[in-house]
Tab-separated table of C-alpha atoms in Angstrom:
chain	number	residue	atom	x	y	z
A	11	UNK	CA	-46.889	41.256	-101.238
A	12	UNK	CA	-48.143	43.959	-98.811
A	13	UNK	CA	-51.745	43.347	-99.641
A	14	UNK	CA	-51.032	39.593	-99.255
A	15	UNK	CA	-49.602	40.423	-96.169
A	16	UNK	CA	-52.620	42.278	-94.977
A	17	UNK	CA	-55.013	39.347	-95.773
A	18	UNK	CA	-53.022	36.820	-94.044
A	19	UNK	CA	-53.378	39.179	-90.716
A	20	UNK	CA	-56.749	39.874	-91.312
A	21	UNK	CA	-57.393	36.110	-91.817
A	22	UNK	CA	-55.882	35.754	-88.946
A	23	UNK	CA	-57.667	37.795	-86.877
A	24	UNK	CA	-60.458	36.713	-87.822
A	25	UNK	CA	-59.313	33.211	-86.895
A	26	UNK	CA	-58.995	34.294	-83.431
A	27	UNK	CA	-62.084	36.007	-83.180
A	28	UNK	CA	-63.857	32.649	-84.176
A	29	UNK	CA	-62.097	31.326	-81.325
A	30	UNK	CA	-62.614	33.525	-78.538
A	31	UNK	CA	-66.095	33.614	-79.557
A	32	UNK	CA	-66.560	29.587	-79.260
A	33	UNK	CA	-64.681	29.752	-76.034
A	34	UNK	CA	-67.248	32.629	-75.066
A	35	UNK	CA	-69.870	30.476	-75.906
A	36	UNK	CA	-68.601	27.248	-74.095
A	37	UNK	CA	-68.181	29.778	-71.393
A	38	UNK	CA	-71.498	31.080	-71.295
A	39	UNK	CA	-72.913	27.648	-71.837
A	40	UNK	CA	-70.936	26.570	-68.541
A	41	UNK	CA	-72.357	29.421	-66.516
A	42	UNK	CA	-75.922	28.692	-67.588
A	43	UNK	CA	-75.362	24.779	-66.476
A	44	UNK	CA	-73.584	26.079	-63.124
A	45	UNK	CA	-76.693	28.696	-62.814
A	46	UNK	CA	-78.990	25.895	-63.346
A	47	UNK	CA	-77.766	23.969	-60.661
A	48	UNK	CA	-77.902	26.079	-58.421
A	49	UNK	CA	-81.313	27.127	-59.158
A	50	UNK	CA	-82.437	23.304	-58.701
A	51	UNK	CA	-80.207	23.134	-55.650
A	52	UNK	CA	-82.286	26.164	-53.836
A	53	UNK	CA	-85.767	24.897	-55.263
A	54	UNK	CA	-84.242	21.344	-53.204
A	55	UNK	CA	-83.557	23.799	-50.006
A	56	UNK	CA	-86.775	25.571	-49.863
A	57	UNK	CA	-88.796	22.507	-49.753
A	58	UNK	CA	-86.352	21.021	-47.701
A	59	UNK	CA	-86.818	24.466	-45.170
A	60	UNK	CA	-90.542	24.490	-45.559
A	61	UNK	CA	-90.734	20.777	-44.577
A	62	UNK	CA	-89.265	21.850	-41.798
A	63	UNK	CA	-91.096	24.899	-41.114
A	64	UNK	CA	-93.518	23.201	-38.969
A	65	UNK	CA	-91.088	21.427	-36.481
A	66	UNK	CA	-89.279	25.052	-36.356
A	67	UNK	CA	-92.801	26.324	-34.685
A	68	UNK	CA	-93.016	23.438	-32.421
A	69	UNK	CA	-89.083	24.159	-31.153
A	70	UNK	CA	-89.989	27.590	-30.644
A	71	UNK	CA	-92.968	27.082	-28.876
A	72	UNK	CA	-91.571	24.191	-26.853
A	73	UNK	CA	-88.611	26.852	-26.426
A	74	UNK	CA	-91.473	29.338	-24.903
A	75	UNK	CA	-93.396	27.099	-22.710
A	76	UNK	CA	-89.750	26.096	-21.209
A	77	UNK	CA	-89.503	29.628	-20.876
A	78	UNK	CA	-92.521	30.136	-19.035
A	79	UNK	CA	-91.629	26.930	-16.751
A	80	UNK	CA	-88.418	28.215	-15.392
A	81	UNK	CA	-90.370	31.487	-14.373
A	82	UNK	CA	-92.659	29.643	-12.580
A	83	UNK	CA	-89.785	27.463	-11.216
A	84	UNK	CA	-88.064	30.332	-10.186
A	85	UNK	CA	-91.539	32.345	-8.510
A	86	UNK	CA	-92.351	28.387	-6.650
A	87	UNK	CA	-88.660	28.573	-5.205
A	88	UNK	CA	-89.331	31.978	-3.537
A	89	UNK	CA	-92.110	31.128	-2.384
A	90	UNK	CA	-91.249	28.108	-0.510
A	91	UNK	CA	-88.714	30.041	0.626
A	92	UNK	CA	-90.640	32.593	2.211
A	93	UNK	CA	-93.043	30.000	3.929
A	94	UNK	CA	-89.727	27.798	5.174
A	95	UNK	CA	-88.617	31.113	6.846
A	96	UNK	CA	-92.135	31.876	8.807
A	97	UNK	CA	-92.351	28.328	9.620
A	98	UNK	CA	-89.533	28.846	10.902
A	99	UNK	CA	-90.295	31.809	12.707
A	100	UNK	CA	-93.246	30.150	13.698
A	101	UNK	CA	-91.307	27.548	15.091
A	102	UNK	CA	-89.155	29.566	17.364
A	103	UNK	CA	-91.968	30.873	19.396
């Protein structure tokens, strides 16, 4: 009775270490699809960024050159502004 006893427990332990280890595996199985797609997913982005790459060079050169404009805006403006004043100056006499 005892021993019976004994094997039905181990039996069904061992039932229910079969099952853990197929929901392990369907787990595991999961997480390898899931790590797949994201693998695929960044392979997509990287091409996706180094398409891009080029137009990213042109923005930031554009971005410099604008840059450099506005400097030369600003340098014009002070200059004009000097000559106004000694033409006005000029003017005067």
């Amino acid at each position: 009775s005892r021993l019976r006893r004994t094997t039905r427990e181990a039996h069904e332990d061992y039932k229910l270490l079969e099952n853990m280890n197929k929901l392990t595996s369907l787990k595991y199985l999961e997480m390898k699809d899931i790590a797949i797609n994201i693998s695929r997913n960044l392979k997509d982005l990287n091409q996706k960024y180094a398409a891009l790459q080029p137009y990213l060079e042109q923005i930031n050169l554009i971005e410099e050159q604008v840059a450099a404009l506005e400097q030369a805006a600003y340098k014009l403006d002070a200059y004009s502004k000097k000559l106004e004043a000694k033409y006005k100056k000029l003017e005067k006499r």
